[in-house]
CSV table of C-alpha atoms in Angstrom, one decimal:
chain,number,residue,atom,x,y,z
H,1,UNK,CA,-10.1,-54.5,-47.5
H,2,UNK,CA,-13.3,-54.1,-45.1
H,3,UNK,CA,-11.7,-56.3,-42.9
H,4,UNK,CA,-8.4,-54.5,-42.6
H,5,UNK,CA,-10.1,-50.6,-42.2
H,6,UNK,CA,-12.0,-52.1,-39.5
H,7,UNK,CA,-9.0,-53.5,-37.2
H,8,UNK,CA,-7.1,-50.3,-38.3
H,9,UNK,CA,-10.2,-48.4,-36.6
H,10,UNK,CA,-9.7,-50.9,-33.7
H,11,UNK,CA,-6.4,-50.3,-33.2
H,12,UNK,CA,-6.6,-46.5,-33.0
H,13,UNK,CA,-9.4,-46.3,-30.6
H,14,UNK,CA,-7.5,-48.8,-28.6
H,15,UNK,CA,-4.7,-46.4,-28.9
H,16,UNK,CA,-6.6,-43.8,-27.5
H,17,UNK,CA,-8.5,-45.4,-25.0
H,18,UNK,CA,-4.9,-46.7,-23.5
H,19,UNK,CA,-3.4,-43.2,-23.4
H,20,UNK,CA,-6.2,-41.5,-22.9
H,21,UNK,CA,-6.0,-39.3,-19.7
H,22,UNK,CA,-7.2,-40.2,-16.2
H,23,UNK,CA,-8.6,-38.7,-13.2
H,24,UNK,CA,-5.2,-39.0,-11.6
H,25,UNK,CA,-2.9,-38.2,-14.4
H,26,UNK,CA,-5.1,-34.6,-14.7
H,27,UNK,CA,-5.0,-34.0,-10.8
H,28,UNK,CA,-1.2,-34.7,-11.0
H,29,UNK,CA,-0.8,-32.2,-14.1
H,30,UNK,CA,-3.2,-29.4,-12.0
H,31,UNK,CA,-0.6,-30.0,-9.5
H,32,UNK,CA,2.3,-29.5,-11.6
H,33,UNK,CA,4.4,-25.9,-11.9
H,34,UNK,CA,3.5,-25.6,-15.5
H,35,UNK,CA,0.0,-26.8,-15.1
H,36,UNK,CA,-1.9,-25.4,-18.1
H,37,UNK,CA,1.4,-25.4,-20.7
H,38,UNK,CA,1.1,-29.5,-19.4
H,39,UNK,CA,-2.3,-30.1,-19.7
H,40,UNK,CA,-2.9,-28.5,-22.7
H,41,UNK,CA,0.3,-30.7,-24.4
H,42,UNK,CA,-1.6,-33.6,-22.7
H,43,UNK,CA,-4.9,-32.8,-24.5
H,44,UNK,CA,-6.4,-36.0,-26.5
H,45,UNK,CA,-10.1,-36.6,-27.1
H,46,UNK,CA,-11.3,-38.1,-23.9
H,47,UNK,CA,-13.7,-36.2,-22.1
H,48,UNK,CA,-11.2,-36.2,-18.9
H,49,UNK,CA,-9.0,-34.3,-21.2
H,50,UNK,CA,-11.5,-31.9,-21.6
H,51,UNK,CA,-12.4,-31.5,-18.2
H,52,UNK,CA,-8.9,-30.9,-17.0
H,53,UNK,CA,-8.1,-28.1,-20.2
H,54,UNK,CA,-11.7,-26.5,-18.9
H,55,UNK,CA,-10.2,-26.2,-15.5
H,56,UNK,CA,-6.4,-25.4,-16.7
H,57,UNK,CA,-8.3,-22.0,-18.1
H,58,UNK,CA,-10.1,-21.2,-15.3
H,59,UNK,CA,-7.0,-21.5,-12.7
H,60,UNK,CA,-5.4,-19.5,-15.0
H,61,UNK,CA,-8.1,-16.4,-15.3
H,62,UNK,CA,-7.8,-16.7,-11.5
H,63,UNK,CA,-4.3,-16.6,-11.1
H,64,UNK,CA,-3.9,-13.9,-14.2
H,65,UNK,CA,-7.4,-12.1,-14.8
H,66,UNK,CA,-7.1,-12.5,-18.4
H,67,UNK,CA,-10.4,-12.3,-20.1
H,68,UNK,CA,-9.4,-14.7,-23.1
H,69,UNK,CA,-9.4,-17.5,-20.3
H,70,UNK,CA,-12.7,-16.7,-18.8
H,71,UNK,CA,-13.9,-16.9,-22.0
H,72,UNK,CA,-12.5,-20.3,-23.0
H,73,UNK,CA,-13.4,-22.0,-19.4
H,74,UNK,CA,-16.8,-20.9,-20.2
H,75,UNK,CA,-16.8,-22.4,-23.7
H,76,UNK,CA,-15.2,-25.5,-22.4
H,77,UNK,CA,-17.6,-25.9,-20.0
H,78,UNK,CA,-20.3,-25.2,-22.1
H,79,UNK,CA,-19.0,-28.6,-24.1
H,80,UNK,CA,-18.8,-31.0,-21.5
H,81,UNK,CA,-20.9,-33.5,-20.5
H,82,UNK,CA,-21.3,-33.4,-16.9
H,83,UNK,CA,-23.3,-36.1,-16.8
H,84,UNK,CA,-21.2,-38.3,-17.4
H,85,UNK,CA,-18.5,-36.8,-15.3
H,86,UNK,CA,-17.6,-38.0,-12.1
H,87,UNK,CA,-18.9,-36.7,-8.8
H,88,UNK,CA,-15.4,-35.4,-7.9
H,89,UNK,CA,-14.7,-34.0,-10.9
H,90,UNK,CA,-18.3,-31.8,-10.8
H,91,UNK,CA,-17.4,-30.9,-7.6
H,92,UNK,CA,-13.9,-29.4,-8.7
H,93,UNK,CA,-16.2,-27.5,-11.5
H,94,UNK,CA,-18.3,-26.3,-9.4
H,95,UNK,CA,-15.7,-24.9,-7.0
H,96,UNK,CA,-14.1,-23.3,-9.8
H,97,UNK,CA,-17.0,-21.7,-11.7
H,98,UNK,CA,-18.5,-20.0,-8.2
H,99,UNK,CA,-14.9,-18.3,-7.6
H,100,UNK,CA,-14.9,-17.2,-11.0
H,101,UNK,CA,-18.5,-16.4,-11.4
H,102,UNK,CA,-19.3,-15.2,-8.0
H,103,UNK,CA,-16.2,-15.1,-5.1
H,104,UNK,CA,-13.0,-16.6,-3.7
H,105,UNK,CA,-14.7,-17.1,-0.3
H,106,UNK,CA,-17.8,-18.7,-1.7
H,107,UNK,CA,-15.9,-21.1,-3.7
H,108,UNK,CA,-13.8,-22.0,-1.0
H,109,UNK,CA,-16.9,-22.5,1.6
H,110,UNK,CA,-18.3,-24.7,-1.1
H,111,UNK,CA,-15.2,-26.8,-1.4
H,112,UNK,CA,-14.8,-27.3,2.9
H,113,UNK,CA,-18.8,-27.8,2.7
H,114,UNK,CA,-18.5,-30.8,-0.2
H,115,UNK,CA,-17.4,-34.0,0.0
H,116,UNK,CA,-14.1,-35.5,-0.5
H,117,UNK,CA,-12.7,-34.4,-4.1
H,118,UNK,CA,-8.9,-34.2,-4.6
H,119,UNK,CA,-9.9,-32.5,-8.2
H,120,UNK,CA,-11.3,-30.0,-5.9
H,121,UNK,CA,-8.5,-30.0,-3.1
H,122,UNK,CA,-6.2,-29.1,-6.3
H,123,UNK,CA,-8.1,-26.2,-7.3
H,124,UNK,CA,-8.8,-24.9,-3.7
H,125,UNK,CA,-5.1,-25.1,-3.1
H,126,UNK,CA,-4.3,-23.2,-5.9
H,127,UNK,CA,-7.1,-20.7,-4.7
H,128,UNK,CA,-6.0,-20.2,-1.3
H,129,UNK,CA,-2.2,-19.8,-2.8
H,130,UNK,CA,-3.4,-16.9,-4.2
H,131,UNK,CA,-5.5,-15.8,-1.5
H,132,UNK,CA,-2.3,-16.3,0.8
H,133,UNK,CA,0.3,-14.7,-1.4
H,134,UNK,CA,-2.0,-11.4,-1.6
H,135,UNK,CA,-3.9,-10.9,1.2
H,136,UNK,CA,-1.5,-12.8,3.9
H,137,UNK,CA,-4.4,-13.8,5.5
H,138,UNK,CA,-3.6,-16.1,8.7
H,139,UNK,CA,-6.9,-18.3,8.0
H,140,UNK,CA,-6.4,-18.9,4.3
H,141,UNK,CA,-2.8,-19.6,4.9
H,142,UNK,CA,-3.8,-22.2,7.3
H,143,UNK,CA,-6.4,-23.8,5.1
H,144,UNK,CA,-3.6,-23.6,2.1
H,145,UNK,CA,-1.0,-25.9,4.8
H,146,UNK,CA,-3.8,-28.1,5.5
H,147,UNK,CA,-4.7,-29.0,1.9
H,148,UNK,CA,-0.9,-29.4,0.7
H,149,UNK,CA,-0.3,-31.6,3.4
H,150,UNK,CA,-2.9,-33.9,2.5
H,151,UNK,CA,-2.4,-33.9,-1.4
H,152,UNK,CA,1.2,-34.3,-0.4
H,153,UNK,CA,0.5,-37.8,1.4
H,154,UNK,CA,-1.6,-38.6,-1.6
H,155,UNK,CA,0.4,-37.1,-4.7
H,156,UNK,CA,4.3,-37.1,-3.1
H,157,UNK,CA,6.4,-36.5,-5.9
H,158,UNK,CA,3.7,-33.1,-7.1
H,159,UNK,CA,5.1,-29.7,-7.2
H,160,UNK,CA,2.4,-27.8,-5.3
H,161,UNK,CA,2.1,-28.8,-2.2
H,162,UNK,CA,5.6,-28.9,-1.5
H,163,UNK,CA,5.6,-25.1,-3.0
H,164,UNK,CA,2.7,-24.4,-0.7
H,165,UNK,CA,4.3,-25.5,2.1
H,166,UNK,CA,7.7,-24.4,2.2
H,167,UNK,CA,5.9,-20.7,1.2
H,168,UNK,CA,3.9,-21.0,4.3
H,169,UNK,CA,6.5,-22.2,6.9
H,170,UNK,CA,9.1,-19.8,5.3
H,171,UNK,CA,7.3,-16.2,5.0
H,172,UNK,CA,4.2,-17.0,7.7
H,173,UNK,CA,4.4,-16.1,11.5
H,174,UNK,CA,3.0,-19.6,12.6
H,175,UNK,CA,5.8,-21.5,10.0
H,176,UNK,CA,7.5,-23.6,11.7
H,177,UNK,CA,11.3,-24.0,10.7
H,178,UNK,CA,11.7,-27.5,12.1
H,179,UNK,CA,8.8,-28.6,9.9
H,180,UNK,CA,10.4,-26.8,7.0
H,181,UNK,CA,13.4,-28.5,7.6
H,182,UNK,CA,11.3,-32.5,7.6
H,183,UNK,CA,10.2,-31.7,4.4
H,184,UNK,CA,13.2,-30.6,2.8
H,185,UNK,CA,14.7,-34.1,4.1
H,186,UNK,CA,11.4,-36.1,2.2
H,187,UNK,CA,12.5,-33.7,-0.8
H,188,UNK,CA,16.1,-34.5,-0.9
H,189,UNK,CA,15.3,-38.0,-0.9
H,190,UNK,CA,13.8,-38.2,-3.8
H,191,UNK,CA,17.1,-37.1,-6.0
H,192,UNK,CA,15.1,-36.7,-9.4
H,193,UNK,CA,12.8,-40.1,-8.9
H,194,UNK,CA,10.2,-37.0,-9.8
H,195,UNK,CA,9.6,-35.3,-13.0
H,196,UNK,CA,9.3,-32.0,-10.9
H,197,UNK,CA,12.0,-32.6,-8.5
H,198,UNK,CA,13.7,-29.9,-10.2
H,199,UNK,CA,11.0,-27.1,-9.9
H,200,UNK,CA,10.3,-28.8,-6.1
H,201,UNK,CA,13.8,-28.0,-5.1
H,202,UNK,CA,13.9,-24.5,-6.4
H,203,UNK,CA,10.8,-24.3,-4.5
H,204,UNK,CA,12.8,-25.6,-1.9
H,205,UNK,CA,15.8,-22.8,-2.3
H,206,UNK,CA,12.8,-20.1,-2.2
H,207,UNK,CA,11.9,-20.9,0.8
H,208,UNK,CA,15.6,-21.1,2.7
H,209,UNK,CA,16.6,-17.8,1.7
H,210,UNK,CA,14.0,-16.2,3.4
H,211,UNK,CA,14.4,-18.7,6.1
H,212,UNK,CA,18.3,-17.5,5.8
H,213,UNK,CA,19.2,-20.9,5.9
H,214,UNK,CA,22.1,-19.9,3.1
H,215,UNK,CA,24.1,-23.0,3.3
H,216,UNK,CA,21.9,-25.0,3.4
H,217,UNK,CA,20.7,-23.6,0.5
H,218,UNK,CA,23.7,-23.0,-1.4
H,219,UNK,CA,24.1,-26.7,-0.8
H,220,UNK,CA,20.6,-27.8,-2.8
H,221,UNK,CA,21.5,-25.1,-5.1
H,222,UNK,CA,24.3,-27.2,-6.2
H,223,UNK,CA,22.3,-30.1,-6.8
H,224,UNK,CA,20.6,-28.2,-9.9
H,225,UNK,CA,21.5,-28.8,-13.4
H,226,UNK,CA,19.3,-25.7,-15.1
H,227,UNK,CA,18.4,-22.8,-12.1
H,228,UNK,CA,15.9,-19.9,-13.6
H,229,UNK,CA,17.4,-16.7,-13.1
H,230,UNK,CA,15.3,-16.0,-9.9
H,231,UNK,CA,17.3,-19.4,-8.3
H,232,UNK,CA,20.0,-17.4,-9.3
H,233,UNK,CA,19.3,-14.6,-7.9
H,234,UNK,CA,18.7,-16.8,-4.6
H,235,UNK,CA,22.3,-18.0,-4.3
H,236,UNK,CA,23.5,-15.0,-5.3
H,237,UNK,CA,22.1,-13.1,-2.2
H,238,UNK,CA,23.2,-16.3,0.3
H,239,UNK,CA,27.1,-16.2,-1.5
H,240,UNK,CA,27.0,-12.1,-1.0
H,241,UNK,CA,25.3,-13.3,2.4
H,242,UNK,CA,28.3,-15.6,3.7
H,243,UNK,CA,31.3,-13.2,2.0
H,244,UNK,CA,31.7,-14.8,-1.4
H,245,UNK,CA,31.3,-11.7,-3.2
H,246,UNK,CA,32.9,-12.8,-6.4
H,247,UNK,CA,30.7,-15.4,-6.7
H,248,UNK,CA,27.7,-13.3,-6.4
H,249,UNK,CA,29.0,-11.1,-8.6
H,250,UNK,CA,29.4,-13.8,-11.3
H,251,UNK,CA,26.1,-15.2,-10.5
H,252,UNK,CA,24.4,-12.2,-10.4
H,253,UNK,CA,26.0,-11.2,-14.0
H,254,UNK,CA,24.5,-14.6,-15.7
H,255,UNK,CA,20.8,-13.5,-14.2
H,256,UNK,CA,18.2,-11.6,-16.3
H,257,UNK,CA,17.6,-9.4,-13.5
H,258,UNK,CA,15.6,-7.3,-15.6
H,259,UNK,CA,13.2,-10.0,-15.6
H,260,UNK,CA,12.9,-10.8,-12.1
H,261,UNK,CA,9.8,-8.4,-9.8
H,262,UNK,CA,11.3,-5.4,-9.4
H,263,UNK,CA,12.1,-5.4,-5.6
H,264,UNK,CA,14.3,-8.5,-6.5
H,265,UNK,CA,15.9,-7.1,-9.5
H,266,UNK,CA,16.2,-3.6,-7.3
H,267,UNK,CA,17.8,-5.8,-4.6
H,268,UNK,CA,20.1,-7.7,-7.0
H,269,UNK,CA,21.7,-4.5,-8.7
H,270,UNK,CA,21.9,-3.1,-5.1
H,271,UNK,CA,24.2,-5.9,-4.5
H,272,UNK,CA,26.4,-5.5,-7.6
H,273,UNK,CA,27.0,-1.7,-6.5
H,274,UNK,CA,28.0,-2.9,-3.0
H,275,UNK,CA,30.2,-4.9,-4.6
H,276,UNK,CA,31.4,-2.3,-6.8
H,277,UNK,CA,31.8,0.0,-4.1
H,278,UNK,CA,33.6,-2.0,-1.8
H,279,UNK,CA,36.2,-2.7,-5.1
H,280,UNK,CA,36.8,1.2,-5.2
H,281,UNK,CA,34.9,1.4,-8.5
H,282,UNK,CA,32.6,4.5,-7.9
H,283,UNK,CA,31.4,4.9,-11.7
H,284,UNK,CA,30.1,1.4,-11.7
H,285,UNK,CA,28.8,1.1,-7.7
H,286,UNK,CA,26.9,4.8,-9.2
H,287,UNK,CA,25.3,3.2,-12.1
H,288,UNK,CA,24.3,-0.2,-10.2
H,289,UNK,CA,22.6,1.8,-7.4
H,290,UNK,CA,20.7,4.1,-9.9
H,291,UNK,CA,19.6,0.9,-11.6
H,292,UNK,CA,17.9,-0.7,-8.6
H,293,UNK,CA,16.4,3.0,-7.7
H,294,UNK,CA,14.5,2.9,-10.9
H,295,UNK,CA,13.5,-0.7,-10.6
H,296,UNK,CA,12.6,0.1,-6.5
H,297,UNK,CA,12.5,3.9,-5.9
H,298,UNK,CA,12.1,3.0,-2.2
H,299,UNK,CA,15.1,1.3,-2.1
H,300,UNK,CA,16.5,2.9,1.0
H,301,UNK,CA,20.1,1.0,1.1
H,302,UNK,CA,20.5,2.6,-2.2
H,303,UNK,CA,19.6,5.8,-2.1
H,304,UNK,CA,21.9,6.2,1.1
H,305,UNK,CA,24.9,4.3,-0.5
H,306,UNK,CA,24.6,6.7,-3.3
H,307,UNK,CA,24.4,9.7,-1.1
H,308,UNK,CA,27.9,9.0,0.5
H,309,UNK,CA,29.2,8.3,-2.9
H,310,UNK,CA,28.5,11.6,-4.6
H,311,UNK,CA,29.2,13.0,-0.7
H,312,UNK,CA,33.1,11.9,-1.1
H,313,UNK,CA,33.3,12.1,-4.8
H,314,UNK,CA,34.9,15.1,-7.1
H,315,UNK,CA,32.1,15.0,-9.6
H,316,UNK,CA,30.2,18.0,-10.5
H,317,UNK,CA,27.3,18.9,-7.9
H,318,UNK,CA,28.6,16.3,-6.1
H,319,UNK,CA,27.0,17.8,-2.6
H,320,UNK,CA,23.8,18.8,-4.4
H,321,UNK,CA,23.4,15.2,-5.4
H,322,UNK,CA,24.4,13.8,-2.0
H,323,UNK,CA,22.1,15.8,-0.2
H,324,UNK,CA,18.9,14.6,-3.0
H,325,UNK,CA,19.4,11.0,-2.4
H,326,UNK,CA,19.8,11.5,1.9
H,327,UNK,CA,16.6,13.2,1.9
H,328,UNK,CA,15.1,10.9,-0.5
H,329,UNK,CA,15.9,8.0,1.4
H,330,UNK,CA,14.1,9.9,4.8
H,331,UNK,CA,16.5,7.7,6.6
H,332,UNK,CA,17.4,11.0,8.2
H,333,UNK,CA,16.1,10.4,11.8
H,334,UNK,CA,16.6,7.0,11.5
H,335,UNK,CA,20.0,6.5,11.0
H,336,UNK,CA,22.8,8.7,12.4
H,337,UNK,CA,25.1,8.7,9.9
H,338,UNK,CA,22.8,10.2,7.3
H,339,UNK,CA,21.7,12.7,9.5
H,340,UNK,CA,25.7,13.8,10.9
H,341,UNK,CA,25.8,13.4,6.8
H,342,UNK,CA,23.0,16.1,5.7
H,343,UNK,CA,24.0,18.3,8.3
H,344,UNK,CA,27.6,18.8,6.8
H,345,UNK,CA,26.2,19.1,3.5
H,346,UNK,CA,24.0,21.9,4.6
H,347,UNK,CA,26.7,23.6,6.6
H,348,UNK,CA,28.6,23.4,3.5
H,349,UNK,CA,25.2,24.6,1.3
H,350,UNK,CA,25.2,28.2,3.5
H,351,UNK,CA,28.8,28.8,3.3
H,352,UNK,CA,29.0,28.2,-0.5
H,353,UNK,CA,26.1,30.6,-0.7
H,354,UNK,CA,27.9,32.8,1.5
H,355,UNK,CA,31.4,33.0,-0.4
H,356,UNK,CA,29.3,32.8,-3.8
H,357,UNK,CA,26.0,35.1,-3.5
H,358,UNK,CA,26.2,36.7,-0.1
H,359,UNK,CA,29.5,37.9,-0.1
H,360,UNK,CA,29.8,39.1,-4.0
H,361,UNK,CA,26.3,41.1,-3.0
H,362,UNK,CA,27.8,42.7,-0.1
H,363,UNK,CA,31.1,43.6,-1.9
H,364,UNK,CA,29.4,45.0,-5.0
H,365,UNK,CA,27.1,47.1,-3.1
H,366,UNK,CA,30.3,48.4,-1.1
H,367,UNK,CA,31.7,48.7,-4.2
H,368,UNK,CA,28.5,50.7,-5.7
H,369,UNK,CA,28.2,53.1,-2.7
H,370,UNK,CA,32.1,53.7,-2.5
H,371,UNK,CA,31.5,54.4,-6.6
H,372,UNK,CA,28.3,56.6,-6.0
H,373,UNK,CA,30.3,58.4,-3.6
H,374,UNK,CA,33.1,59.2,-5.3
H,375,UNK,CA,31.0,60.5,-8.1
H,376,UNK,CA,28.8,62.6,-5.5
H,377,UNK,CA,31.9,64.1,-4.4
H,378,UNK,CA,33.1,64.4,-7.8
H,379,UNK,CA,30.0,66.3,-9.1
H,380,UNK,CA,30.5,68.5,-6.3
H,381,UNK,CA,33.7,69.9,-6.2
H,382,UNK,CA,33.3,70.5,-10.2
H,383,UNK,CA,30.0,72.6,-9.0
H,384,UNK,CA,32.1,74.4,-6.5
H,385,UNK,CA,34.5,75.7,-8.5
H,386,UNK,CA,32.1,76.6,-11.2
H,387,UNK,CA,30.5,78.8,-8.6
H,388,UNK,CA,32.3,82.6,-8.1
H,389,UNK,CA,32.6,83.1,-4.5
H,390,UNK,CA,30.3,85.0,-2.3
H,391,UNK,CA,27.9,84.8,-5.9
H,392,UNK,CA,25.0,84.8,-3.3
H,393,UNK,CA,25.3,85.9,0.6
H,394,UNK,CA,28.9,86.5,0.2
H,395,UNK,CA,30.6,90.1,1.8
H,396,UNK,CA,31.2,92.4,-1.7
H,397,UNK,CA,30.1,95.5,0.5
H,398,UNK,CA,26.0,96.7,1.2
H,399,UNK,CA,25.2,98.4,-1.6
H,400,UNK,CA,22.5,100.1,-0.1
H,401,UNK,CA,25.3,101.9,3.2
């Protein structure tokens, strides 16, 4: 009985020590698009494991400022024992602990300062993602091209620094289409060999429609089995983009726009009332336009489309209307079809108020003098003829000759 607790004992620990995570598997996971959801469904006993859900919180708290993950990196790494850690691995901690603890900048002076660590190459390209993506600073986009380059070469089937790079060479003043272009060829050769091939290639579609490389994108799109709404929303634009509006419309129909940032979802229901519009269908190009002002109230292309639509509609305060959304839009020195626009519609503003105000004023005081006249003239003739003549100064003889 001894004998057969003890081998079962055997066996399990042998069971975890097998597939128990490594290093690599946990710098492969950081690199992945759902990182912490992935590391945290990893999670065994293994002190790696631990390491890797420490650091899963605190990317997290620096990509979300959510206090709950501050508080459980700092919990986590209260547990581990460093060491027995790794030197790469401390170095990754310590990376990650001065940006949360102290700065960004320091962390990432620490990380070019320390010695090779692709545990801290992850986390640094995760921090100067963010630093890029908010600050579009030239320098930490730079170091973010640099980094994804080389975990690239080292991790070639990982989400991130494919995502790092096509953001950089697509939406960055120094990107460099060509070099776009040679990575999307590596990425199109893999043809799902990769787990993340899937959230690499939407990646991927990101990254041409800024580009507006739009059939080349519509092609990868097409290679997709499961898009998220904002892929959608991507071939939606490059279909509007290259005239197949039905398409867009349909594509844009089956996205959640609602759940996209709102200059996206503002752009898609833009779209949809251009497409409305240009179908004769004024109610719904109204109420699509009005949907991406309230997601985007600075969405100039809307404001002005629904300008000209009240402008040549019969609805009530049509003109009123018009003239709100022209101004709103201040495209009025810009663009000279607003402005030839807004000047009608004040042309037509004075003459309204000139048939509807200034005119009924003027007649009804006419009206009230020619009234108060008649009466003046009235009340004196009726005084007159009350009056005997000559009552006072008139020639009845001198009574005093």
């Amino acid at each position: 009985m001894k004998y057969k607790i003890v081998l079962t004992l055997v066996l399990l620990m042998s069971f975890v020590y097998i597939f128990a995570m490594d290093v690599n598997e946990g710098i492969i996971l950081l690199l992945s698009k759902d990182y912490a959801q992935k590391i945290f469904f990893a999670q065994d006993d293994s002190e790696i494991s631990k390491v890797f859900s420490c650091i899963a919180y605190g990317v997290r708290y620096m990509e979300n400022l959510a206090w709950i993950d501050k508080d459980r990196f700092y919990d986590s790494l209260k547990e581990l024992k460093r060491e027995e850690l790794p030197e790469e691995i401390i170095i990754g901690l310590d990376v990650l602990e001065t940006a949360i603890s102290t700065s960004t900048v320091g962390a990432l002076a620490l990380f070019e300062e320390s010695a090779e660590s692709s545990v801290a190459a992850a986390i640094a390209l995760r921090l100067y993602k963010i630093d890029w993506t908010e600050t579009r600073d030239p320098n930490a986009g730079k170091a973010m091209l640099r980094i994804a380059e080389t975990l690239q070469k080292k991790y070639p089937e990982a989400y991130l620094p494919y995502e790092a790079i096509f953001l950089f060479h697509s939406s960055s003043v120094f990107g460099d289409k060509s070099e776009f272009l040679r990575y999307r060829d590596i990425v199109l050769g893999m043809i799902d060999e990769s787990d993340e091939f899937s959230a690499i290639l939407q990646a991927l579609i990101k990254g041409e429609y800024y580009l507006g490389l739009y059939e080349e994108l519509l092609e990868d799109y097409r290679k997709l089995t499961d898009p998220g709404d904002e892929t959608k929303f991507y071939a939606a634009m490059a279909e509007f983009e290259t005239g197949s509006q039905g398409t867009a419309e349909i594509l844009l129909k089956d996205t959640n726009l609602s759940s996209l940032p709102s200059k996206m979802a503002s752009k898609g229901f833009e779209v949809l009332g251009k497409i409305a519009e240009n179908e004769g269908n004024t109610d719904s190009a109204i109420y699509y336009f009005k949907r991406a002002i309230k997601f985007n109230g600075k969405n100039r292309d809307a404001l002005v489309h629904l300008g000209f639509l009240y402008m040549n509609s019969d609805l009530e305060e049509h003109d009123t209307l018009a003239r709100y959304y022209f101004e709103m839009s201040g495209m009025e020195d810009y663009d000279p079809e607003v402005a030839e626009a807004l000047n009608v519609l004040r042309k037509r503003l004075v003459l309204r108020i000139i048939f509807y105000q200034v005119l009924p004023l003027i007649a009804a005081v006419v009206l009230g003098l020619i009234l108060v006249e008649y009466i003046y003239n009235k009340e004196k003739e009726k005084n007159r003829k009350k009056k005997p003549y000559g009552s006072r100064g008139g020639f009845h003889g001198d009574k005093g000759s």
